[in-house]
XYZ file of C-alpha atoms in Angstrom:
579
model
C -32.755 -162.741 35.984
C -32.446 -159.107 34.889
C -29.782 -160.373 31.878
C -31.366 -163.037 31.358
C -34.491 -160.698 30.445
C -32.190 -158.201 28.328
C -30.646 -161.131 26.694
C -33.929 -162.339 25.713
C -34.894 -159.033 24.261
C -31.795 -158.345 22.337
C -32.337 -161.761 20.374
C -35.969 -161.260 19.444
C -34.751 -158.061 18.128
C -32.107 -159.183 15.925
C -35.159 -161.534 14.993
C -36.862 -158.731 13.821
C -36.481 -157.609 10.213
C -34.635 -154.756 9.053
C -37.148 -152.965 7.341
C -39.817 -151.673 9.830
C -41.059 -148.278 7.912
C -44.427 -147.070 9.306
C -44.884 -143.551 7.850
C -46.358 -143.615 4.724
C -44.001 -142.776 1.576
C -45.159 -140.988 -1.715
C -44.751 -144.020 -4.468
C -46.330 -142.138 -7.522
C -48.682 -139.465 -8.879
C -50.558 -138.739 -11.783
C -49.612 -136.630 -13.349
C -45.727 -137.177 -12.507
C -43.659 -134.571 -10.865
C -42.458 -131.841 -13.544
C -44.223 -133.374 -16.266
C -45.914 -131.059 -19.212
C -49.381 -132.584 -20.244
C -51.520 -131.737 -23.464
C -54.729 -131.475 -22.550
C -56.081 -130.849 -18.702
C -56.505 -134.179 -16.660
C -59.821 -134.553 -14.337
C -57.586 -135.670 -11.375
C -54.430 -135.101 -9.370
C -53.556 -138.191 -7.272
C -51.297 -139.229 -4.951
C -50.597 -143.141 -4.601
C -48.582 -144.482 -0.989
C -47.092 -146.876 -0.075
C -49.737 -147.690 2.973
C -53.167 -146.510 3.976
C -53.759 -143.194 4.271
C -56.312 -140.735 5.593
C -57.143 -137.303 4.997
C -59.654 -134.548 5.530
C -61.350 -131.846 3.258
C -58.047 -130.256 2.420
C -55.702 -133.243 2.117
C -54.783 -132.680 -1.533
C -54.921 -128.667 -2.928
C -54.064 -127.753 -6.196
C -52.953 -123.953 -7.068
C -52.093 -121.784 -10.048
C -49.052 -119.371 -10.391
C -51.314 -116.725 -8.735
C -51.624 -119.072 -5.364
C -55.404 -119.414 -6.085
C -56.950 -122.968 -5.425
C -57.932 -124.253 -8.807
C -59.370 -127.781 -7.223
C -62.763 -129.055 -6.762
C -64.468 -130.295 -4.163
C -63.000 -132.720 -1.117
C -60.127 -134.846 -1.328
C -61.285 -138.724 -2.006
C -59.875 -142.511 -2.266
C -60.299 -143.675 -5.868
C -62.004 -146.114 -6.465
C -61.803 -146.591 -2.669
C -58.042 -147.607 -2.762
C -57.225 -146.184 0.889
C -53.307 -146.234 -0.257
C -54.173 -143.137 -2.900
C -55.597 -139.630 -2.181
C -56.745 -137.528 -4.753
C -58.805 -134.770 -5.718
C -60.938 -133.438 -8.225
C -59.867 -129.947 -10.904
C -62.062 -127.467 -12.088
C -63.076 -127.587 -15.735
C -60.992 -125.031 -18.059
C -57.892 -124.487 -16.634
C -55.473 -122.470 -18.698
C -52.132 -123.903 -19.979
C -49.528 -122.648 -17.096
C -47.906 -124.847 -13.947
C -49.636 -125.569 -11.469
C -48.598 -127.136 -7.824
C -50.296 -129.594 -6.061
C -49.727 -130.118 -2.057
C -50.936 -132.909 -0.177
C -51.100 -133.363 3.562
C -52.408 -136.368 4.928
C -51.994 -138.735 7.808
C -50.246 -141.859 7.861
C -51.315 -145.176 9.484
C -49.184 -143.955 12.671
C -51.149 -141.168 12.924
C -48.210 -138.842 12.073
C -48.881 -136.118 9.527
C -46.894 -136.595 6.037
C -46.930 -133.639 3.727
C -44.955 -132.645 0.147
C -46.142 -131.651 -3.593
C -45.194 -131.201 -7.163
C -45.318 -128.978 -9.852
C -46.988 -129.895 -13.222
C -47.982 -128.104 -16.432
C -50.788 -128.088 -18.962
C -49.906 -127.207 -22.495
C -46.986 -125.734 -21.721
C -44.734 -124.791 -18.479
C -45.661 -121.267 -17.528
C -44.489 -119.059 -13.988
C -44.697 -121.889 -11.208
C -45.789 -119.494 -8.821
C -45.150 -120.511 -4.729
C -42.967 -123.304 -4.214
C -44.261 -126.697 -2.873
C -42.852 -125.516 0.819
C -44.213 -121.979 0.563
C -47.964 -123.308 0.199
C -47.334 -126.238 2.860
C -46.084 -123.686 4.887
C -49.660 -122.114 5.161
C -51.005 -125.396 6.468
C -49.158 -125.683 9.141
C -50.648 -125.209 12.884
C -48.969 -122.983 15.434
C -46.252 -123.642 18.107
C -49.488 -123.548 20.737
C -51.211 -125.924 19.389
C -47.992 -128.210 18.688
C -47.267 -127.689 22.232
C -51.113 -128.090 23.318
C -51.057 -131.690 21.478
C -47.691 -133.142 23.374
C -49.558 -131.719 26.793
C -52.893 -134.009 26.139
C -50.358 -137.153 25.338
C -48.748 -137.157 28.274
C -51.739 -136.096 30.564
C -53.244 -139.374 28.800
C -50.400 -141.112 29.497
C -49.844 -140.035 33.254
C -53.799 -140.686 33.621
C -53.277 -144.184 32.318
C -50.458 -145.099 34.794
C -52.273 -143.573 38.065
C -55.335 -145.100 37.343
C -53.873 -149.211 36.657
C -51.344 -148.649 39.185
C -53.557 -147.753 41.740
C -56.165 -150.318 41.593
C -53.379 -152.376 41.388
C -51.758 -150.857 44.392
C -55.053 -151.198 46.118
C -55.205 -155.027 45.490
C -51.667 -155.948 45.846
C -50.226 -153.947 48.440
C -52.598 -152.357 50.535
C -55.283 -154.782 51.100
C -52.872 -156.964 51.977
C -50.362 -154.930 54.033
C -53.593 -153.695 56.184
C -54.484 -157.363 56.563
C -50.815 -158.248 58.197
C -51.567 -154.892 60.538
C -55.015 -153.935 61.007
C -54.151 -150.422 60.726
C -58.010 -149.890 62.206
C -60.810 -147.587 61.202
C -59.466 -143.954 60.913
C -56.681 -145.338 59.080
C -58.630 -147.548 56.363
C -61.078 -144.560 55.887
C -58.563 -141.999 55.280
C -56.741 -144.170 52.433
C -59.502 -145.130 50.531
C -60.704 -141.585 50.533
C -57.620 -140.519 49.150
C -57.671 -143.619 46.799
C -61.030 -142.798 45.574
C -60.263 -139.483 44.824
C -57.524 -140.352 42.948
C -58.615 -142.861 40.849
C -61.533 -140.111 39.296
C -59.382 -137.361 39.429
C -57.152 -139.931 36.561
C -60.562 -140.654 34.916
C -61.280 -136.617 34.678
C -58.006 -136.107 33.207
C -57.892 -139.090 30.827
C -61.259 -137.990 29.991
C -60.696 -134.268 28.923
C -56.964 -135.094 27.689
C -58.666 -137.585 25.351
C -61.409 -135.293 23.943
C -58.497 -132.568 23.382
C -56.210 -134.789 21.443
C -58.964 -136.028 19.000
C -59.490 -131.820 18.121
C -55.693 -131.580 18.150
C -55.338 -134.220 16.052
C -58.013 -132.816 13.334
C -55.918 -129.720 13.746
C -52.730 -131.572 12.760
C -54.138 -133.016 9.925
C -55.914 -129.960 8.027
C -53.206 -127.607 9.272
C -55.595 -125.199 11.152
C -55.570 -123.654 14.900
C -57.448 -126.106 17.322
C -60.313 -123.415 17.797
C -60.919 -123.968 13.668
C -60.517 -127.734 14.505
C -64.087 -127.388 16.746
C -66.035 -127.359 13.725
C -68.264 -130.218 13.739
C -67.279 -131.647 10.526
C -63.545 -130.972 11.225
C -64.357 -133.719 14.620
C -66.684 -135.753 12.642
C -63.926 -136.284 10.025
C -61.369 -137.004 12.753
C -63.408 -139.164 14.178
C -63.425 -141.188 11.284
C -59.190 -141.771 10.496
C -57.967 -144.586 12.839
C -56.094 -142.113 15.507
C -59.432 -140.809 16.207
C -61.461 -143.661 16.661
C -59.171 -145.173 19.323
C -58.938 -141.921 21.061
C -62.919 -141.554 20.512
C -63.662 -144.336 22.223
C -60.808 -143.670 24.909
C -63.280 -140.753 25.956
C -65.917 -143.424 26.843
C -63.433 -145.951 28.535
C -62.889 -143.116 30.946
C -66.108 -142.646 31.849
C -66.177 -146.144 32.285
C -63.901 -145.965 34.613
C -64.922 -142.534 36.559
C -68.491 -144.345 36.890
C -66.508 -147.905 38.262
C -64.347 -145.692 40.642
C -68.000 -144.160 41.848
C -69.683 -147.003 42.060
C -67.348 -150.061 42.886
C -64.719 -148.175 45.014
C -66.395 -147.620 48.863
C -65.961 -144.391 50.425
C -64.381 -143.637 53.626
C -67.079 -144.471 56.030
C -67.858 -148.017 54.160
C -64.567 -149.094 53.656
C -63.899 -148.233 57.868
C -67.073 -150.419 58.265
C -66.096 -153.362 55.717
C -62.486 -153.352 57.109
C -58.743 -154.505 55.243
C -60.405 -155.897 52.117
C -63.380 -154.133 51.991
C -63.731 -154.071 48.015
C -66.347 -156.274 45.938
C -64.132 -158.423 43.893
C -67.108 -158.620 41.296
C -67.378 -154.791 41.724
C -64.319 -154.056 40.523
C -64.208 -156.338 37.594
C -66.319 -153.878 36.194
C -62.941 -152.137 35.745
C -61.135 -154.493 33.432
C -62.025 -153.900 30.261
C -61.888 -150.022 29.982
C -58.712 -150.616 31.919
C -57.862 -153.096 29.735
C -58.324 -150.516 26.693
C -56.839 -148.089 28.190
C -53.287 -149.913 28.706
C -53.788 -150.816 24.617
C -54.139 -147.059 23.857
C -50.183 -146.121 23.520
C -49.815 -148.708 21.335
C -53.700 -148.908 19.042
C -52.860 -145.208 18.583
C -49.210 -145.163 17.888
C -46.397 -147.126 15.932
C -46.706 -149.958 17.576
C -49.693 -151.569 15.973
C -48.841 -150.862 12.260
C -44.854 -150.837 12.725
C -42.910 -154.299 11.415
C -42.835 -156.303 13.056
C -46.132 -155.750 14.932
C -45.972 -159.183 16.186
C -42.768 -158.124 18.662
C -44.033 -154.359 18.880
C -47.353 -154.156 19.999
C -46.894 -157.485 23.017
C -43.637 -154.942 24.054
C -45.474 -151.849 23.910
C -48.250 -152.720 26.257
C -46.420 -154.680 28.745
C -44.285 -151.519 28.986
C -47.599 -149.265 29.646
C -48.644 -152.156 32.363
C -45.281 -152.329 33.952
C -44.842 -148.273 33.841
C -48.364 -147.867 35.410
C -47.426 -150.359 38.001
C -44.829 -148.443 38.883
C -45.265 -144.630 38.437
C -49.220 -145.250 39.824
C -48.113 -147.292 42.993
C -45.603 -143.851 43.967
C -48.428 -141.611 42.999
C -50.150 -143.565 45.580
C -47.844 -143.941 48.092
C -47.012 -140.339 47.839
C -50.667 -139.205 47.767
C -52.585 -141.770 49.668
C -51.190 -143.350 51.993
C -49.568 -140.188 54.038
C -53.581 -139.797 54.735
C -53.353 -143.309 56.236
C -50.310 -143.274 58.798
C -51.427 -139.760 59.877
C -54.616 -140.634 60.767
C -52.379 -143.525 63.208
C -52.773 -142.763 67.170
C -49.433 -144.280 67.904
C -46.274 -143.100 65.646
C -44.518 -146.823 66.052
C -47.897 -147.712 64.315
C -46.941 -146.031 61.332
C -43.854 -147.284 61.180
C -45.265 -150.711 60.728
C -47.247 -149.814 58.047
C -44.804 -147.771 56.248
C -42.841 -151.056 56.405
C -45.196 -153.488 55.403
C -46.783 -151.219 52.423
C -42.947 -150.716 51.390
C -41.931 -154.684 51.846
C -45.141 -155.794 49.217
C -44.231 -152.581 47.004
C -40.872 -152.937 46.475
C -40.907 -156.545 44.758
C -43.883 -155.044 42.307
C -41.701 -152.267 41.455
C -38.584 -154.371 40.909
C -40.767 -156.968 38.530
C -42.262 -153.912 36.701
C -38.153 -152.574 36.399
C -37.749 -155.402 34.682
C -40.598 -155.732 32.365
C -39.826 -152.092 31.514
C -36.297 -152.374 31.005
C -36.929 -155.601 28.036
C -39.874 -153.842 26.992
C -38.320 -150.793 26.151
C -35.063 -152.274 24.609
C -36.980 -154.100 22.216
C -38.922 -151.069 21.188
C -35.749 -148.501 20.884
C -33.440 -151.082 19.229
C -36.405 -151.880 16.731
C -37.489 -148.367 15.956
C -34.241 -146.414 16.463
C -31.808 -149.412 15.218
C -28.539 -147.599 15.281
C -26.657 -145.637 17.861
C -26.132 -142.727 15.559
C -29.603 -142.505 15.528
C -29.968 -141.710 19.201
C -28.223 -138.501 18.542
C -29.417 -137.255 14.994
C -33.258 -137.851 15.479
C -35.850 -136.575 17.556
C -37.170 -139.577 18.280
C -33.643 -140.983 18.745
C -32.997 -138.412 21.408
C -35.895 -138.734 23.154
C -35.672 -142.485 23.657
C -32.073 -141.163 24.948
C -33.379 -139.027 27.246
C -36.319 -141.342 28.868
C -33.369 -143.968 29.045
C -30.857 -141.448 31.356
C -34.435 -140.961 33.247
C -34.873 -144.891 33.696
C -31.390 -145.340 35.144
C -32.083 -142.333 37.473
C -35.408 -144.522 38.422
C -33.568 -147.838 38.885
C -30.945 -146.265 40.942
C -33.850 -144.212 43.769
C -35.050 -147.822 43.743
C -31.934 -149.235 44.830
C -31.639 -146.511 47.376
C -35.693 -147.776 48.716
C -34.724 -151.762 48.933
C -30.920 -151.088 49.949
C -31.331 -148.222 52.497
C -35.019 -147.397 53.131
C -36.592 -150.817 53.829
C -34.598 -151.997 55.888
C -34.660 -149.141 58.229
C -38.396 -148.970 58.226
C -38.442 -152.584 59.139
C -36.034 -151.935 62.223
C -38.004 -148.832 63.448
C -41.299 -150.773 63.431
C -39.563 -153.866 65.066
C -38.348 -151.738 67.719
C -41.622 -149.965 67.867
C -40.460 -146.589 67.205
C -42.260 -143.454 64.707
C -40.216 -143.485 61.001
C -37.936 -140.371 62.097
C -35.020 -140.391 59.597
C -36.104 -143.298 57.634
C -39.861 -141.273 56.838
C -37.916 -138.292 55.816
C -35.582 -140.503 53.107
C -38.506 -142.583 52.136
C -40.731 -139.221 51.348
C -37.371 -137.355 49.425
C -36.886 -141.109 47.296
C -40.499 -141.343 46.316
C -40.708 -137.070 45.786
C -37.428 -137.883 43.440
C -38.852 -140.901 41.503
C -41.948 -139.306 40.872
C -40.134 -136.222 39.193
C -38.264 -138.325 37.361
C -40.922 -140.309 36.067
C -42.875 -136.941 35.140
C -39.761 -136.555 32.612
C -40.331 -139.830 32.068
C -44.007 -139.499 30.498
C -43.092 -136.111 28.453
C -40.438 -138.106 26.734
C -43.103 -140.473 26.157
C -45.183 -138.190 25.402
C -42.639 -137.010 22.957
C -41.802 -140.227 21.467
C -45.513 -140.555 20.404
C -45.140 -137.479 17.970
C -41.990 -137.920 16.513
C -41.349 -140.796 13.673
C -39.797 -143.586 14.874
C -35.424 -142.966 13.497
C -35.810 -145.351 10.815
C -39.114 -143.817 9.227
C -38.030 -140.469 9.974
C -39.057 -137.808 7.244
C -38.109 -134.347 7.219
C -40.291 -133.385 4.226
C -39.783 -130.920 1.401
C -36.772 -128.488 1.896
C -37.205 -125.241 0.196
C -35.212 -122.155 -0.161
C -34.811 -118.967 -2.008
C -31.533 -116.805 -2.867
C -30.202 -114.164 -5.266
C -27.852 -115.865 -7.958
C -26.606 -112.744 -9.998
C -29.355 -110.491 -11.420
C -31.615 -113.711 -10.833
C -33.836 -115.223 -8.119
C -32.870 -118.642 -7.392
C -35.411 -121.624 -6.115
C -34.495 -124.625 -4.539
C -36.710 -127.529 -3.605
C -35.704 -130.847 -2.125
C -38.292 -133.700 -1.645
C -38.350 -135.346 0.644
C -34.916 -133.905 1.963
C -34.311 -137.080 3.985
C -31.847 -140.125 3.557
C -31.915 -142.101 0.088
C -33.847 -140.796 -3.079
C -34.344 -137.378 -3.446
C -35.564 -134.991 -6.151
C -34.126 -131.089 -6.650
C -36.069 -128.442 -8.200
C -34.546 -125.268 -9.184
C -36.432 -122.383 -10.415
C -34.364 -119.321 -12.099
C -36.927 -116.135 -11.718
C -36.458 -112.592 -13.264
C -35.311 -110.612 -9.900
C -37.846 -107.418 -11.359
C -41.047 -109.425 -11.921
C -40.614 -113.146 -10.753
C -41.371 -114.552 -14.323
C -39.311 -117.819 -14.908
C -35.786 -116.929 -16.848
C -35.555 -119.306 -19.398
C -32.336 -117.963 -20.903
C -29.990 -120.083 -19.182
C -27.477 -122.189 -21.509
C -26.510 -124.841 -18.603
C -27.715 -125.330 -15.124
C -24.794 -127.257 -13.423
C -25.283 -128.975 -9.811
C -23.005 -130.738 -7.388
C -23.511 -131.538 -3.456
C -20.724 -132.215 -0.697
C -20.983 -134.040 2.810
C -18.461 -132.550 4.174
C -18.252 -133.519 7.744
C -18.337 -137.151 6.144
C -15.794 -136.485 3.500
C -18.327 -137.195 0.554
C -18.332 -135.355 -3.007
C -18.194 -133.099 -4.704
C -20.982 -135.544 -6.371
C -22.305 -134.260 -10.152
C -25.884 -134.465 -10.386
C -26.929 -133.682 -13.963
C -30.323 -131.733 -14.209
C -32.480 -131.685 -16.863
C -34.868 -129.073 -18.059
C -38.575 -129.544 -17.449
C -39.699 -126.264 -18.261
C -39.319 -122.670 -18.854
C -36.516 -122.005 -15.737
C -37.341 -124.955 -14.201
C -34.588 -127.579 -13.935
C -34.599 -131.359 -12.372
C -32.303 -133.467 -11.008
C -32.262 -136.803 -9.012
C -29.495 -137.192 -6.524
C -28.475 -140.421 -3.837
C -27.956 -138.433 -0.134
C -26.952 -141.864 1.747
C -26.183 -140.151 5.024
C -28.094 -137.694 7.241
C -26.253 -134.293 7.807
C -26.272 -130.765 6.238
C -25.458 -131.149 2.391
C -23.581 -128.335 0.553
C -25.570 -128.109 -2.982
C -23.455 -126.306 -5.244
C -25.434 -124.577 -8.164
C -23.800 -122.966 -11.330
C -26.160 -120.955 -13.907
C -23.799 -120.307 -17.092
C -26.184 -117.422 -19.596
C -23.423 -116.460 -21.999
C -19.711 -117.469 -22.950
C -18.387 -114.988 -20.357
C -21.273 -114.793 -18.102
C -21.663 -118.013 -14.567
C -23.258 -117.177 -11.926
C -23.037 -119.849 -8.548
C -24.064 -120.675 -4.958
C -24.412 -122.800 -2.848
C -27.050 -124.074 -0.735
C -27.399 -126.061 2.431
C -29.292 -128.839 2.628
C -30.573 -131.057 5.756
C -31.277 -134.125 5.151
C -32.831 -136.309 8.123
């Protein structure tokens, strides 16, 4: 059955087109990179290649100095949602001037680069396209603030559907097969109760944090700056924020449905095994329902192609995750409350067993709807092995698959070994001894596991997907003689890219423009590629541009020559990443 699944998967993948970019890619600006323009235009904008959103800073413009020389926030012309632009104050002087935008793609990942322009004629560029991105950046806590509200989201999301659904298909009808009696019944749907608003009270305060994280992301501030009303109101707005937005009320939802429909310990003692309205708890499906949509309404897996394959896979693998990681959270924190509260110890061994004989074949059909889930999603959005070792995102679908296997096997271990000595004890009548102790370590060990589990996922949710991956604008400066030299590479990734280099006076940063050829080259040397020529042609004062082909990911050696005289070269070399 299992191959049969995987089978299944692997040929709707190779189904799938090969083309499934979902971060958005610079297409064209106005005015072009490195041009020189006569008079002043009204505008800078930036034109993608799918929708993008952006908030008051998205698109700054600066002079040589570093001062902002724009006007006003960044808007869609003509409300085209694939350009961003922004308005320039009147009388600018002729000079360069760099323009940076940072904006946020329909995957709600933040893309960022620039270029350099001139009016009248080139003048001292000034910071570099990376130095002024580099001041719109937010901090490592807030980075690592954002990943912790992900996977508390996630985590949330799992306890909460897999323990209704725990509730409905295992224990209800486990305690129907044993009448585990009063004390028993009371003390697990305390514990179930409890945990079902302790998920809403996460999911609710993890959501409300990752909509001011997000803001923060996007305008390159701390996440105290991103509290500003109009900062959340603007959030709010971009598609990332409405889904999360409204994930804040689904949890409520939820938190007032666990209040309401879920009956405390004395009622459900009273009510007996299935003491739960079934009408009462349908007021749980559709924030539930939202909820398990989240991951994927939020993430690559609604805008990615093919969307049609993507988004079914993504949310059966939250539904088949939750059914699994929130029935051991349950096991692990509810039902120890029921078997304890047990007079006689052979008692609990019968429930023990007949919890573990209705859990086990949930967990093994949610193993399987995980495992083709998630190999249609990493062979889709990774695509090649390589890619597993040489992208974030590759790495971490790497590391939650190691995790997975680590799952699988602990569940072997519970149907193999654990089951059937629960079922013995409790035939023979005896307390779980042994078989209790392995069961508690296996469940303690799978939970862990699927903690690493979520923060991978967690993970995966802020990294680009391998095949859209963008590393953005590399930038460096070095001495090159009794010169300053500036190299920019946009977007230093795979394919297409665009060098600048900028030859500065060493004593007072004006552009050299005495320079009688500006030679460049670049190597792949681990790959056995180049030296490659890449002529460069002058687009200003000191300010040279050249288009090179980097078809493979790996640090590039970019060899730069600057002859001034007959007698007089000066070279380096610079490395280059390119993701």
């Amino acid at each position: 059955m299992v191959k049969r699944l995987l089978a299944l998967a692997l040929a709707l993948v190779l189904l799938a087109p090969a083309q499934a970019f979902a971060h958005a890619t610079l297409q064209e600006s106005a005015p072009q990179r490195g041009s020189v323009l006569r008079t002043q235009p009204e505008e800078v904008v930036f034109r993608f290649d799918e929708v993008v959103e952006g908030n008051f800073g998205a698109v700054r413009v600066f002079d040589a100095s570093g001062r902002r020389v724009d006007s006003g926030d960044a808007f869609h012309p003509d409300g085209r949602a694939t350009e961003i632009a922004v308005h320039l104050r009147d009388g600018l002087p002729d000079g360069s001037y760099t323009a940076t935008y940072r904006v946020v793609s329909a995957d709600a990942h933040v893309v960022s680069g620039g270029l350099v322009f001139s009016i009248g004629r080139a003048g001292v560029a000034g910071s570099t396209v990376a130095e002024l991105l580099g001041g719109q950046r937010t901090g490592a806590v807030t980075d690592a603030a954002f990943g912790v509200a992900r996977g508390l989201q996630f985590a949330a999301i799992a306890v909460a559907l897999g323990a209704l659904a725990f509730l409905l298909l295992v224990w209800e009808r486990a305690a129907a097969a044993v009448a585990p009696g009063a004390a028993a019944t009371r003390a697990f749907a305390r514990r179930h109760r409890a945990l079902m608003l302790g998920a809403a009270l996460a999911g609710l305060l993890s959501a409300a944090a990752a909509v001011v994280l997000q803001g923060a992301e996007a305008a390159g501030i701390s996440a105290f700056d991103a509290l500003r009303p109009s900062i959340v109101r603007e959030t709010l707005g971009t598609r990332f924020g409405t889904v999360w937005g409204i994930a804040v009320a689904a949890w409520l939802l939820v938190a007032l449905a666990a209040a309401l429909a879920l009956p405390d310990g004395e009622a459900a003692a009273r009510r007996g095994a299935r003491a739960h309205d079934p009408i009462a708890l349908a007021a749980f499906a559709p924030p539930l329902i939202f909820l398990a949509l989240l991951p994927a309404l939020g993430g690559h897996a609604s805008v990615q192609s093919p969307t049609w394959l993507l988004l079914p896979a993504n949310v059966v693998h939250v539904v088949a995750m939750s059914l699994w990681a929130g029935g051991l959270a349950t096991l692990l924190l509810a039902l120890p409350a029921a078997t304890r509260a047990l007079p006689e110890r052979g008692d609990r061994s019968r429930l023990l067993a007949a919890v573990l004989a209705r859990f086990s074949p949930l967990a093994l059909g949610a193993v399987i709807a995980l495992v083709a889930s998630g190999l249609v999603q990493s062979v889709v959005e990774v695509r090649t092995v390589a890619h597993l070792f040489d992208t974030p995102f590759g790495r971490a679908v790497a590391i939650k698959l190691v995790l997975l296997l680590g799952l699988i096997a602990l569940g072997a271990v519970q149907r193999r070994r654990v089951l059937p000595r629960l079922r013995a004890v409790a035939e023979a009548a005896q307390p779980p001894a042994a078989a209790g102790v392995l069961l508690r370590r296996t469940l303690r060990a799978e939970l862990l596991l699927i903690v690493g589990a979520l923060t991978a996922t967690a993970a995966l949710a802020a990294y680009a997907p391998s095949i859209a991956q963008q590393s953005g604008p590399f930038d460096t400066t070095t001495a090159l003689g009794p010169l300053q030299l500036q190299v920019t590479v946009d977007p230093a990734a795979v394919g297409a890219n665009e060098l600048h280099v900028y030859l500065l006076n060493e004593r007072d940063g004006s552009q050299f423009d005495g320079a009688r050829e500006v030679t460049l080259s670049a190597t792949q040397t681990e790959r056995g590629i180049g030296p490659l020529s890449v002529p460069a042609d002058r687009a200003g004062p000191g300010h040279y541009v050249a288009n090179a082909d980097l078809g493979v990911p790996g640090d590039w050696t970019v060899r730069v020559a600057v002859r001034i005289s007959d007698f007089d070269e000066y070279t380096t070399r610079v490395e280059v990443p390119i993701r």
